[in-house]
Amino acid sequence: MTSPPILISAGEASGEMYAAQLATALRWRTGARLFGLGGPRMREAGVDLVADSGEIAVVGISEVVRKLPAAWRTLRRLTRESAARRPSLAILVDFPDFNLRLGRKLREQGVRIVYFISPQVWAWRPKRVHLIKELVERVLVIFPFEEQFYREHGVPVNFVGHPLLDSVRATATRAEFIAQHDLDPKRALVVLLPGSRPGEIAHNLPTVLEACEELEKKLGSAALQFVIAAAPGYRLKDLEAYLQGQPHVRVVERATYNALAAADCAIVSSGTATVEAGLLGAPMVVVYRVSRTTAFIARRLVRTPFISMVNLILGRGVVRELIQDDFTPQALAAETQRLLQSAAAREQMKRDLGELRARLGPAGAIERTAEIISGML
């Protein structure tokens, strides 16, 4: 039997990570030949990349404009490859602004489509659900509240659980992490996750570093230590310009989960990292900033009371969110200081975050997803 060709498209870091895991599971189950859009992890998983997601991944609405020529080239390239290879199925992973356009092209070719990690239409631009219903044969969602939304709109849907439940775990104790990275066990540890993409770093890190300086002034440099947990694949030299004159900030690689598990407090850019920090029980402050144009548009489109996935999943404001104009060095330093100086506040947040695993469903999301997709071939 000939191995079925499958097109898979993922454009951002977290989606690409899940797509790589799914590609591995599908190849093991079906022997499928996968091709499409992605990054290094998908290539390592055996996907034939006909387009590199690094060329088109951006943050924000206004920032998309600069990437439009590359995005259109990528769209045409994938469409041509689909016409030539005639895939049995297309798997779209997150990245909706691009993937929904690709979905239109694929449907015109008669390609069946499944969407894994669906667009957050429940949060903003809800009318896109009608387009999804038109294009997509099945949506596979990772948050429990998404299932009801899609069912109410007549879209075939399965809640598969969150892939992070299988991968988020610390492999070292706090004492081991401190020793491995030559840190001081007597100082409070503040872990910084300012984002994974250059645009996020540029918008978030300078303010975070100013807040660190504020904290040192208030609490004394001898009481604190700061660690940036560098995202996988991030080039450390891109951080150097921000860290000049910041000898108190240490950068660690390939140790994000151990750093979060050891943290007294974490400062986390809104996104998947908040779920990772929450699953590890790290008391945190969530921050985020985009361009003014993007913020202006988003305020008119976003329909949810919270920005961070942790608060959305738990249905209440467990962690403080400092977004856009509220994200100042002074406000961030004050909230971080509050958590550092209140053991009761940290313990309460840890108890609240302990609900996340139960809310996100059982482990095995990637295997369930692979099983559903295999059944569709």
mmCIF file of C-alpha atoms in Angstrom:
data_model
loop_
_atom_site.group_PDB
_atom_site.id
_atom_site.type_symbol
_atom_site.label_atom_id
_atom_site.label_comp_id
_atom_site.label_asym_id
_atom_site.label_seq_id
_atom_site.Cartn_x
_atom_site.Cartn_y
_atom_site.Cartn_z
ATOM 1 C CA MET A 1 0.000 0.000 0.000
ATOM 2 C CA THR A 2 1.360 3.437 -0.958
ATOM 3 C CA SER A 3 2.008 5.764 1.972
ATOM 4 C CA PRO A 4 -0.501 8.622 1.894
ATOM 5 C CA PRO A 5 0.852 12.152 1.311
ATOM 6 C CA ILE A 6 -0.276 14.658 3.956
ATOM 7 C CA LEU A 7 0.212 18.420 3.873
ATOM 8 C CA ILE A 8 0.890 19.966 7.289
ATOM 9 C CA SER A 9 1.201 23.706 7.921
ATOM 10 C CA ALA A 10 2.435 25.333 11.149
ATOM 11 C CA GLY A 11 3.837 28.835 11.398
ATOM 12 C CA GLU A 12 4.704 29.702 14.994
ATOM 13 C CA ALA A 13 6.996 28.210 17.633
ATOM 14 C CA SER A 14 4.419 26.472 19.831
ATOM 15 C CA GLY A 15 2.336 25.245 16.893
ATOM 16 C CA GLU A 16 5.447 23.979 15.142
ATOM 17 C CA MET A 17 6.435 22.014 18.242
ATOM 18 C CA TYR A 18 3.044 20.288 18.368
ATOM 19 C CA ALA A 19 3.065 19.730 14.602
ATOM 20 C CA ALA A 20 6.432 17.973 14.864
ATOM 21 C CA GLN A 21 5.108 15.663 17.580
ATOM 22 C CA LEU A 22 2.008 14.945 15.498
ATOM 23 C CA ALA A 23 4.096 14.258 12.385
ATOM 24 C CA THR A 24 6.136 11.682 14.297
ATOM 25 C CA ALA A 25 2.988 9.981 15.601
ATOM 26 C CA LEU A 26 1.370 9.926 12.143
ATOM 27 C CA ARG A 27 4.443 8.522 10.424
ATOM 28 C CA TRP A 28 4.591 5.740 13.021
ATOM 29 C CA ARG A 29 0.881 4.952 12.648
ATOM 30 C CA THR A 30 0.385 5.322 8.894
ATOM 31 C CA GLY A 31 3.765 5.651 7.203
ATOM 32 C CA ALA A 32 2.484 8.948 5.817
ATOM 33 C CA ARG A 33 4.747 11.181 3.735
ATOM 34 C CA LEU A 34 4.347 14.650 5.206
ATOM 35 C CA PHE A 35 5.266 17.919 3.518
ATOM 36 C CA GLY A 36 4.456 21.557 4.070
ATOM 37 C CA LEU A 37 5.270 24.666 6.123
ATOM 38 C CA GLY A 38 7.251 24.539 9.363
ATOM 39 C CA GLY A 39 10.566 24.898 11.143
ATOM 40 C CA PRO A 40 13.537 22.858 12.361
ATOM 41 C CA ARG A 41 11.607 20.578 14.693
ATOM 42 C CA MET A 42 9.252 19.532 11.910
ATOM 43 C CA ARG A 43 12.221 18.866 9.632
ATOM 44 C CA GLU A 44 13.749 16.669 12.349
ATOM 45 C CA ALA A 45 10.409 14.831 12.562
ATOM 46 C CA GLY A 46 10.686 13.880 8.889
ATOM 47 C CA VAL A 47 8.485 16.546 7.307
ATOM 48 C CA ASP A 48 9.614 17.638 3.835
ATOM 49 C CA LEU A 49 9.561 21.417 4.290
ATOM 50 C CA VAL A 50 8.693 23.216 1.090
ATOM 51 C CA ALA A 51 8.497 26.526 3.000
ATOM 52 C CA ASP A 52 10.174 27.835 6.158
ATOM 53 C CA SER A 53 7.868 29.294 8.803
ATOM 54 C CA GLY A 54 10.670 31.576 10.019
ATOM 55 C CA GLU A 55 10.189 33.684 6.898
ATOM 56 C CA ILE A 56 6.614 34.648 7.735
ATOM 57 C CA ALA A 57 6.026 34.283 11.514
ATOM 58 C CA VAL A 58 5.306 37.659 13.148
ATOM 59 C CA VAL A 59 3.642 39.167 16.212
ATOM 60 C CA GLY A 60 0.692 41.525 15.941
ATOM 61 C CA ILE A 61 -1.557 42.888 13.233
ATOM 62 C CA SER A 62 0.385 45.868 11.914
ATOM 63 C CA GLU A 63 3.595 43.841 11.851
ATOM 64 C CA VAL A 64 2.047 41.481 9.286
ATOM 65 C CA VAL A 65 2.320 44.131 6.575
ATOM 66 C CA ARG A 66 6.109 43.815 6.345
ATOM 67 C CA LYS A 67 5.816 40.055 5.839
ATOM 68 C CA LEU A 68 3.050 40.099 3.226
ATOM 69 C CA PRO A 69 5.271 39.542 0.161
ATOM 70 C CA ALA A 70 6.953 36.536 1.810
ATOM 71 C CA ALA A 71 3.577 35.207 2.965
ATOM 72 C CA TRP A 72 2.119 35.363 -0.553
ATOM 73 C CA ARG A 73 5.172 33.611 -1.975
ATOM 74 C CA THR A 74 4.836 30.894 0.649
ATOM 75 C CA LEU A 75 1.118 30.529 -0.054
ATOM 76 C CA ARG A 76 1.737 30.096 -3.791
ATOM 77 C CA ARG A 77 4.541 27.600 -3.168
ATOM 78 C CA LEU A 78 2.375 25.427 -0.904
ATOM 79 C CA THR A 79 -0.550 25.616 -3.306
ATOM 80 C CA ARG A 80 1.647 24.468 -6.198
ATOM 81 C CA GLU A 81 3.096 21.613 -4.149
ATOM 82 C CA SER A 82 -0.381 20.521 -3.098
ATOM 83 C CA ALA A 83 -1.534 20.448 -6.726
ATOM 84 C CA ALA A 84 1.527 18.381 -7.673
ATOM 85 C CA ARG A 85 1.499 15.923 -4.742
ATOM 86 C CA ARG A 86 -2.297 15.603 -4.304
ATOM 87 C CA PRO A 87 -2.382 15.075 -0.514
ATOM 88 C CA SER A 88 -4.942 12.752 1.061
ATOM 89 C CA LEU A 89 -5.468 15.318 3.798
ATOM 90 C CA ALA A 90 -4.217 18.711 4.951
ATOM 91 C CA ILE A 91 -3.546 19.466 8.618
ATOM 92 C CA LEU A 92 -3.591 23.155 9.554
ATOM 93 C CA VAL A 93 -1.967 23.893 12.914
ATOM 94 C CA ASP A 94 -2.799 27.211 14.625
ATOM 95 C CA PHE A 95 -1.443 30.278 12.669
ATOM 96 C CA PRO A 96 -4.941 31.227 11.410
ATOM 97 C CA ASP A 97 -4.253 34.387 9.385
ATOM 98 C CA PHE A 98 -2.111 32.357 7.014
ATOM 99 C CA ASN A 99 -3.651 28.913 7.379
ATOM 100 C CA LEU A 100 -7.217 29.991 6.645
ATOM 101 C CA ARG A 101 -6.038 31.552 3.381
ATOM 102 C CA LEU A 102 -4.186 28.354 2.590
ATOM 103 C CA GLY A 103 -7.330 26.417 3.472
ATOM 104 C CA ARG A 104 -9.305 28.294 0.800
ATOM 105 C CA LYS A 105 -6.753 27.345 -1.841
ATOM 106 C CA LEU A 106 -6.683 23.710 -0.744
ATOM 107 C CA ARG A 107 -10.469 23.384 -0.756
ATOM 108 C CA GLU A 108 -10.508 24.684 -4.323
ATOM 109 C CA GLN A 109 -8.281 21.699 -5.128
ATOM 110 C CA GLY A 110 -10.660 19.324 -3.357
ATOM 111 C CA VAL A 111 -8.284 18.632 -0.446
ATOM 112 C CA ARG A 112 -9.906 17.535 2.821
ATOM 113 C CA ILE A 113 -8.839 19.664 5.800
ATOM 114 C CA VAL A 114 -8.526 19.082 9.524
ATOM 115 C CA TYR A 115 -7.641 21.950 11.869
ATOM 116 C CA PHE A 116 -5.530 21.101 14.921
ATOM 117 C CA ILE A 117 -5.222 23.839 17.588
ATOM 118 C CA SER A 118 -8.009 25.930 16.220
ATOM 119 C CA PRO A 119 -8.137 29.693 15.717
ATOM 120 C CA GLN A 120 -9.271 31.485 18.864
ATOM 121 C CA VAL A 121 -12.519 32.627 17.277
ATOM 122 C CA TRP A 122 -14.182 32.447 20.687
ATOM 123 C CA ALA A 123 -11.901 35.322 21.756
ATOM 124 C CA TRP A 124 -11.835 37.609 18.726
ATOM 125 C CA ARG A 125 -13.085 37.844 15.129
ATOM 126 C CA PRO A 126 -15.837 35.282 15.838
ATOM 127 C CA LYS A 127 -17.261 35.477 12.315
ATOM 128 C CA ARG A 128 -14.323 33.354 11.161
ATOM 129 C CA VAL A 129 -16.179 30.347 12.553
ATOM 130 C CA HIS A 130 -18.395 30.438 9.444
ATOM 131 C CA LEU A 131 -15.327 30.214 7.209
ATOM 132 C CA ILE A 132 -13.974 27.343 9.308
ATOM 133 C CA LYS A 133 -17.306 25.532 8.975
ATOM 134 C CA GLU A 134 -17.122 25.976 5.208
ATOM 135 C CA LEU A 135 -13.509 24.822 4.800
ATOM 136 C CA VAL A 136 -12.744 22.315 7.537
ATOM 137 C CA GLU A 137 -13.956 18.733 7.877
ATOM 138 C CA ARG A 138 -13.044 18.500 11.579
ATOM 139 C CA VAL A 139 -11.566 20.765 14.260
ATOM 140 C CA LEU A 140 -9.398 19.276 17.013
ATOM 141 C CA VAL A 141 -9.245 21.607 20.024
ATOM 142 C CA ILE A 142 -6.916 21.643 23.028
ATOM 143 C CA PHE A 143 -8.983 23.687 25.492
ATOM 144 C CA PRO A 144 -12.217 22.272 26.926
ATOM 145 C CA PHE A 145 -14.314 25.423 26.527
ATOM 146 C CA GLU A 146 -13.583 25.509 22.784
ATOM 147 C CA GLU A 147 -15.531 22.308 22.121
ATOM 148 C CA GLN A 148 -18.888 23.779 23.136
ATOM 149 C CA PHE A 149 -18.289 26.903 21.040
ATOM 150 C CA TYR A 150 -17.693 24.921 17.848
ATOM 151 C CA ARG A 151 -20.567 22.518 18.525
ATOM 152 C CA GLU A 152 -22.933 25.460 18.940
ATOM 153 C CA HIS A 153 -21.876 26.655 15.493
ATOM 154 C CA GLY A 154 -22.332 23.273 13.854
ATOM 155 C CA VAL A 155 -18.640 22.533 13.313
ATOM 156 C CA PRO A 156 -17.529 18.879 13.773
ATOM 157 C CA VAL A 157 -15.138 19.022 16.717
ATOM 158 C CA ASN A 158 -13.164 16.845 19.146
ATOM 159 C CA PHE A 159 -11.530 17.970 22.380
ATOM 160 C CA VAL A 160 -8.215 16.083 22.409
ATOM 161 C CA GLY A 161 -6.572 17.637 25.486
ATOM 162 C CA HIS A 162 -3.467 19.790 25.695
ATOM 163 C CA PRO A 163 -0.124 18.426 24.386
ATOM 164 C CA LEU A 164 1.781 20.196 27.145
ATOM 165 C CA LEU A 165 0.394 17.767 29.710
ATOM 166 C CA ASP A 166 2.740 15.120 28.313
ATOM 167 C CA SER A 167 5.862 17.253 28.151
ATOM 168 C CA VAL A 168 5.858 19.866 30.915
ATOM 169 C CA ARG A 169 7.823 18.510 33.838
ATOM 170 C CA ALA A 170 10.967 19.481 35.714
ATOM 171 C CA THR A 171 13.941 17.136 35.616
ATOM 172 C CA ALA A 172 15.885 18.787 38.434
ATOM 173 C CA THR A 173 15.107 19.958 41.952
ATOM 174 C CA ARG A 174 15.513 23.608 42.881
ATOM 175 C CA ALA A 175 18.776 22.813 44.644
ATOM 176 C CA GLU A 176 20.076 20.952 41.588
ATOM 177 C CA PHE A 177 19.099 23.780 39.222
ATOM 178 C CA ILE A 178 20.744 26.378 41.461
ATOM 179 C CA ALA A 179 23.936 24.345 41.613
ATOM 180 C CA GLN A 180 24.010 23.538 37.881
ATOM 181 C CA HIS A 181 23.898 27.230 36.964
ATOM 182 C CA ASP A 182 26.092 28.609 39.735
ATOM 183 C CA LEU A 183 23.273 30.543 41.382
ATOM 184 C CA ASP A 184 22.897 31.517 45.025
ATOM 185 C CA PRO A 185 20.479 29.320 47.021
ATOM 186 C CA LYS A 186 19.940 32.156 49.534
ATOM 187 C CA ARG A 187 18.695 34.674 46.972
ATOM 188 C CA ALA A 188 15.159 34.824 45.590
ATOM 189 C CA LEU A 189 15.043 33.571 42.000
ATOM 190 C CA VAL A 190 13.078 35.577 39.422
ATOM 191 C CA VAL A 191 12.777 33.832 36.042
ATOM 192 C CA LEU A 192 12.158 35.921 32.930
ATOM 193 C CA LEU A 193 10.362 34.587 29.826
ATOM 194 C CA PRO A 194 10.060 37.654 27.589
ATOM 195 C CA GLY A 195 8.923 35.738 24.472
ATOM 196 C CA SER A 196 10.308 33.503 21.767
ATOM 197 C CA ARG A 197 10.315 35.775 18.721
ATOM 198 C CA PRO A 198 12.461 38.860 18.055
ATOM 199 C CA GLY A 199 9.391 41.106 17.946
ATOM 200 C CA GLU A 200 8.212 39.926 21.343
ATOM 201 C CA ILE A 201 11.691 40.369 22.812
ATOM 202 C CA ALA A 202 11.904 43.912 21.453
ATOM 203 C CA HIS A 203 8.505 44.884 22.868
ATOM 204 C CA ASN A 204 8.829 43.153 26.242
ATOM 205 C CA LEU A 205 12.416 42.713 27.421
ATOM 206 C CA PRO A 206 13.520 46.356 27.865
ATOM 207 C CA THR A 207 10.626 47.060 30.242
ATOM 208 C CA VAL A 208 11.220 43.786 32.092
ATOM 209 C CA LEU A 209 14.881 44.690 32.621
ATOM 210 C CA GLU A 210 13.932 48.144 33.901
ATOM 211 C CA ALA A 211 11.595 46.442 36.387
ATOM 212 C CA CYS A 212 14.480 44.233 37.525
ATOM 213 C CA GLU A 213 16.530 47.340 38.238
ATOM 214 C CA GLU A 214 13.596 48.794 40.220
ATOM 215 C CA LEU A 215 13.396 45.601 42.265
ATOM 216 C CA GLU A 216 17.090 45.703 43.048
ATOM 217 C CA LYS A 217 16.755 49.279 44.274
ATOM 218 C CA LYS A 218 13.842 48.345 46.538
ATOM 219 C CA LEU A 219 14.977 44.965 47.834
ATOM 220 C CA GLY A 220 18.741 45.125 47.378
ATOM 221 C CA SER A 221 20.816 43.305 44.785
ATOM 222 C CA ALA A 222 22.005 40.835 47.418
ATOM 223 C CA ALA A 223 18.440 39.548 47.856
ATOM 224 C CA LEU A 224 17.671 38.789 44.200
ATOM 225 C CA GLN A 225 18.916 36.952 41.139
ATOM 226 C CA PHE A 226 17.415 37.031 37.640
ATOM 227 C CA VAL A 227 17.501 34.307 34.998
ATOM 228 C CA ILE A 228 16.298 34.533 31.398
ATOM 229 C CA ALA A 229 15.164 31.111 30.242
ATOM 230 C CA ALA A 230 15.994 31.327 26.535
ATOM 231 C CA ALA A 231 13.398 29.787 24.236
ATOM 232 C CA PRO A 232 14.576 26.817 22.111
ATOM 233 C CA GLY A 233 16.127 27.970 18.867
ATOM 234 C CA TYR A 234 16.536 31.565 20.018
ATOM 235 C CA ARG A 235 19.897 33.037 19.077
ATOM 236 C CA LEU A 236 21.651 34.220 22.217
ATOM 237 C CA LYS A 237 23.510 36.929 20.329
ATOM 238 C CA ASP A 238 20.124 38.603 19.745
ATOM 239 C CA LEU A 239 19.847 39.060 23.514
ATOM 240 C CA GLU A 240 23.272 40.644 23.922
ATOM 241 C CA ALA A 241 22.213 44.151 22.897
ATOM 242 C CA TYR A 242 19.548 44.170 25.613
ATOM 243 C CA LEU A 243 21.795 42.730 28.317
ATOM 244 C CA GLN A 244 24.714 45.109 28.012
ATOM 245 C CA GLY A 245 25.223 46.677 31.417
ATOM 246 C CA GLN A 246 23.006 44.033 33.043
ATOM 247 C CA PRO A 247 25.533 41.804 34.834
ATOM 248 C CA HIS A 248 22.870 40.694 37.305
ATOM 249 C CA VAL A 249 20.858 38.845 34.625
ATOM 250 C CA ARG A 250 21.902 35.283 33.761
ATOM 251 C CA VAL A 251 20.809 33.466 30.568
ATOM 252 C CA VAL A 252 20.197 29.710 30.642
ATOM 253 C CA GLU A 253 19.437 27.462 27.671
ATOM 254 C CA ARG A 254 17.438 24.238 27.446
ATOM 255 C CA ALA A 255 16.366 24.534 31.073
ATOM 256 C CA THR A 256 13.089 26.459 30.932
ATOM 257 C CA TYR A 257 11.017 23.933 32.878
ATOM 258 C CA ASN A 258 13.645 23.476 35.582
ATOM 259 C CA ALA A 259 13.978 27.251 35.890
ATOM 260 C CA LEU A 260 10.222 27.742 36.255
ATOM 261 C CA ALA A 261 9.925 24.945 38.794
ATOM 262 C CA ALA A 262 12.690 26.578 40.850
ATOM 263 C CA ALA A 263 11.376 30.144 40.548
ATOM 264 C CA ASP A 264 10.121 32.192 43.473
ATOM 265 C CA CYS A 265 8.403 34.336 40.853
ATOM 266 C CA ALA A 266 8.295 34.392 37.051
ATOM 267 C CA ILE A 267 7.687 37.255 34.641
ATOM 268 C CA VAL A 268 6.098 35.658 31.584
ATOM 269 C CA SER A 269 5.135 36.959 28.150
ATOM 270 C CA SER A 270 1.509 36.104 27.395
ATOM 271 C CA GLY A 271 1.156 32.951 25.300
ATOM 272 C CA THR A 272 1.889 29.245 25.634
ATOM 273 C CA ALA A 273 4.592 30.001 28.211
ATOM 274 C CA THR A 274 1.929 31.019 30.737
ATOM 275 C CA VAL A 275 0.410 27.521 30.529
ATOM 276 C CA GLU A 276 3.861 25.956 30.938
ATOM 277 C CA ALA A 277 4.582 28.132 33.969
ATOM 278 C CA GLY A 278 1.146 27.374 35.404
ATOM 279 C CA LEU A 279 1.554 23.606 35.037
ATOM 280 C CA LEU A 280 4.841 23.886 36.928
ATOM 281 C CA GLY A 281 3.209 25.916 39.691
ATOM 282 C CA ALA A 282 5.347 29.019 39.191
ATOM 283 C CA PRO A 283 3.891 32.191 40.774
ATOM 284 C CA MET A 284 3.889 34.659 37.901
ATOM 285 C CA VAL A 285 3.098 38.048 36.450
ATOM 286 C CA VAL A 286 1.957 38.050 32.816
ATOM 287 C CA VAL A 287 3.130 40.855 30.544
ATOM 288 C CA TYR A 288 2.623 41.762 26.911
ATOM 289 C CA ARG A 289 3.042 44.665 24.553
ATOM 290 C CA VAL A 290 2.511 45.052 20.805
ATOM 291 C CA SER A 291 2.677 48.054 18.492
ATOM 292 C CA ARG A 292 0.181 50.844 19.082
ATOM 293 C CA THR A 293 -1.552 50.107 15.791
ATOM 294 C CA THR A 294 -2.003 46.446 16.670
ATOM 295 C CA ALA A 295 -3.242 47.359 20.154
ATOM 296 C CA PHE A 296 -5.747 49.865 18.732
ATOM 297 C CA ILE A 297 -7.227 47.233 16.419
ATOM 298 C CA ALA A 298 -7.149 44.438 19.007
ATOM 299 C CA ARG A 299 -9.104 46.468 21.586
ATOM 300 C CA ARG A 300 -12.009 46.551 19.131
ATOM 301 C CA LEU A 301 -11.851 42.855 18.313
ATOM 302 C CA VAL A 302 -10.983 40.973 21.509
ATOM 303 C CA ARG A 303 -14.043 39.714 23.378
ATOM 304 C CA THR A 304 -12.533 37.985 26.424
ATOM 305 C CA PRO A 305 -12.056 39.426 29.926
ATOM 306 C CA PHE A 306 -8.484 38.088 30.104
ATOM 307 C CA ILE A 307 -5.464 37.834 27.832
ATOM 308 C CA SER A 308 -3.422 35.068 29.442
ATOM 309 C CA MET A 309 -4.390 31.459 28.767
ATOM 310 C CA VAL A 310 -4.014 30.640 32.475
ATOM 311 C CA ASN A 311 -6.786 33.035 33.481
ATOM 312 C CA LEU A 312 -8.951 32.020 30.510
ATOM 313 C CA ILE A 313 -8.683 28.321 31.359
ATOM 314 C CA LEU A 314 -9.351 28.864 35.059
ATOM 315 C CA GLY A 315 -12.140 31.347 34.351
ATOM 316 C CA ARG A 316 -10.901 33.969 36.785
ATOM 317 C CA GLY A 317 -8.023 36.376 37.351
ATOM 318 C CA VAL A 318 -5.539 34.142 39.143
ATOM 319 C CA VAL A 319 -2.445 35.879 37.757
ATOM 320 C CA ARG A 320 -1.955 39.611 37.289
ATOM 321 C CA GLU A 321 -1.902 40.760 33.661
ATOM 322 C CA LEU A 322 0.072 43.880 32.719
ATOM 323 C CA ILE A 323 -0.804 44.560 29.097
ATOM 324 C CA GLN A 324 0.184 47.447 26.811
ATOM 325 C CA ASP A 325 0.022 50.780 28.724
ATOM 326 C CA ASP A 326 -0.364 48.982 32.068
ATOM 327 C CA PHE A 327 2.950 47.231 31.402
ATOM 328 C CA THR A 328 5.368 49.674 33.036
ATOM 329 C CA PRO A 329 8.585 49.018 34.989
ATOM 330 C CA GLN A 330 6.995 50.418 38.132
ATOM 331 C CA ALA A 331 3.820 48.306 37.944
ATOM 332 C CA LEU A 332 5.759 45.143 37.121
ATOM 333 C CA ALA A 333 8.261 45.725 39.914
ATOM 334 C CA ALA A 334 5.455 46.358 42.415
ATOM 335 C CA GLU A 335 3.543 43.162 41.551
ATOM 336 C CA THR A 336 6.704 41.053 41.528
ATOM 337 C CA GLN A 337 7.732 42.528 44.887
ATOM 338 C CA ARG A 338 4.295 41.710 46.305
ATOM 339 C CA LEU A 339 4.664 38.054 45.341
ATOM 340 C CA LEU A 340 8.255 37.820 46.538
ATOM 341 C CA GLN A 341 7.426 39.301 49.935
ATOM 342 C CA SER A 342 4.207 37.355 50.536
ATOM 343 C CA ALA A 343 4.547 33.612 51.011
ATOM 344 C CA ALA A 344 0.765 33.452 51.451
ATOM 345 C CA ALA A 345 0.159 35.078 48.049
ATOM 346 C CA ARG A 346 2.573 32.674 46.362
ATOM 347 C CA GLU A 347 1.006 29.631 48.009
ATOM 348 C CA GLN A 348 -2.509 30.746 47.061
ATOM 349 C CA MET A 349 -1.448 31.199 43.449
ATOM 350 C CA LYS A 350 0.194 27.762 43.459
ATOM 351 C CA ARG A 351 -3.058 26.214 44.753
ATOM 352 C CA ASP A 352 -5.071 27.969 42.047
ATOM 353 C CA LEU A 353 -2.618 26.916 39.338
ATOM 354 C CA GLY A 354 -2.906 23.355 40.600
ATOM 355 C CA GLU A 355 -6.362 23.240 38.939
ATOM 356 C CA LEU A 356 -4.863 23.576 35.454
ATOM 357 C CA ARG A 357 -4.061 19.909 34.870
ATOM 358 C CA ALA A 358 -7.593 18.810 35.670
ATOM 359 C CA ARG A 359 -9.080 21.538 33.439
ATOM 360 C CA LEU A 360 -6.886 20.583 30.456
ATOM 361 C CA GLY A 361 -8.112 17.013 30.284
ATOM 362 C CA PRO A 362 -6.200 13.731 30.253
ATOM 363 C CA ALA A 363 -2.687 13.281 28.911
ATOM 364 C CA GLY A 364 -2.099 11.776 25.459
ATOM 365 C CA ALA A 365 -3.348 14.642 23.269
ATOM 366 C CA ILE A 366 -0.967 13.985 20.383
ATOM 367 C CA GLU A 367 -1.803 10.270 20.272
ATOM 368 C CA ARG A 368 -5.542 10.993 20.317
ATOM 369 C CA THR A 369 -5.075 13.528 17.544
ATOM 370 C CA ALA A 370 -3.044 11.059 15.464
ATOM 371 C CA GLU A 371 -5.692 8.388 15.991
ATOM 372 C CA ILE A 372 -8.508 10.660 14.780
ATOM 373 C CA ILE A 373 -6.538 11.808 11.744
ATOM 374 C CA SER A 374 -5.465 8.256 10.886
ATOM 375 C CA GLY A 375 -9.133 7.268 10.908
ATOM 376 C CA MET A 376 -9.886 10.024 8.400
ATOM 377 C CA LEU A 377 -7.365 8.772 5.817
#
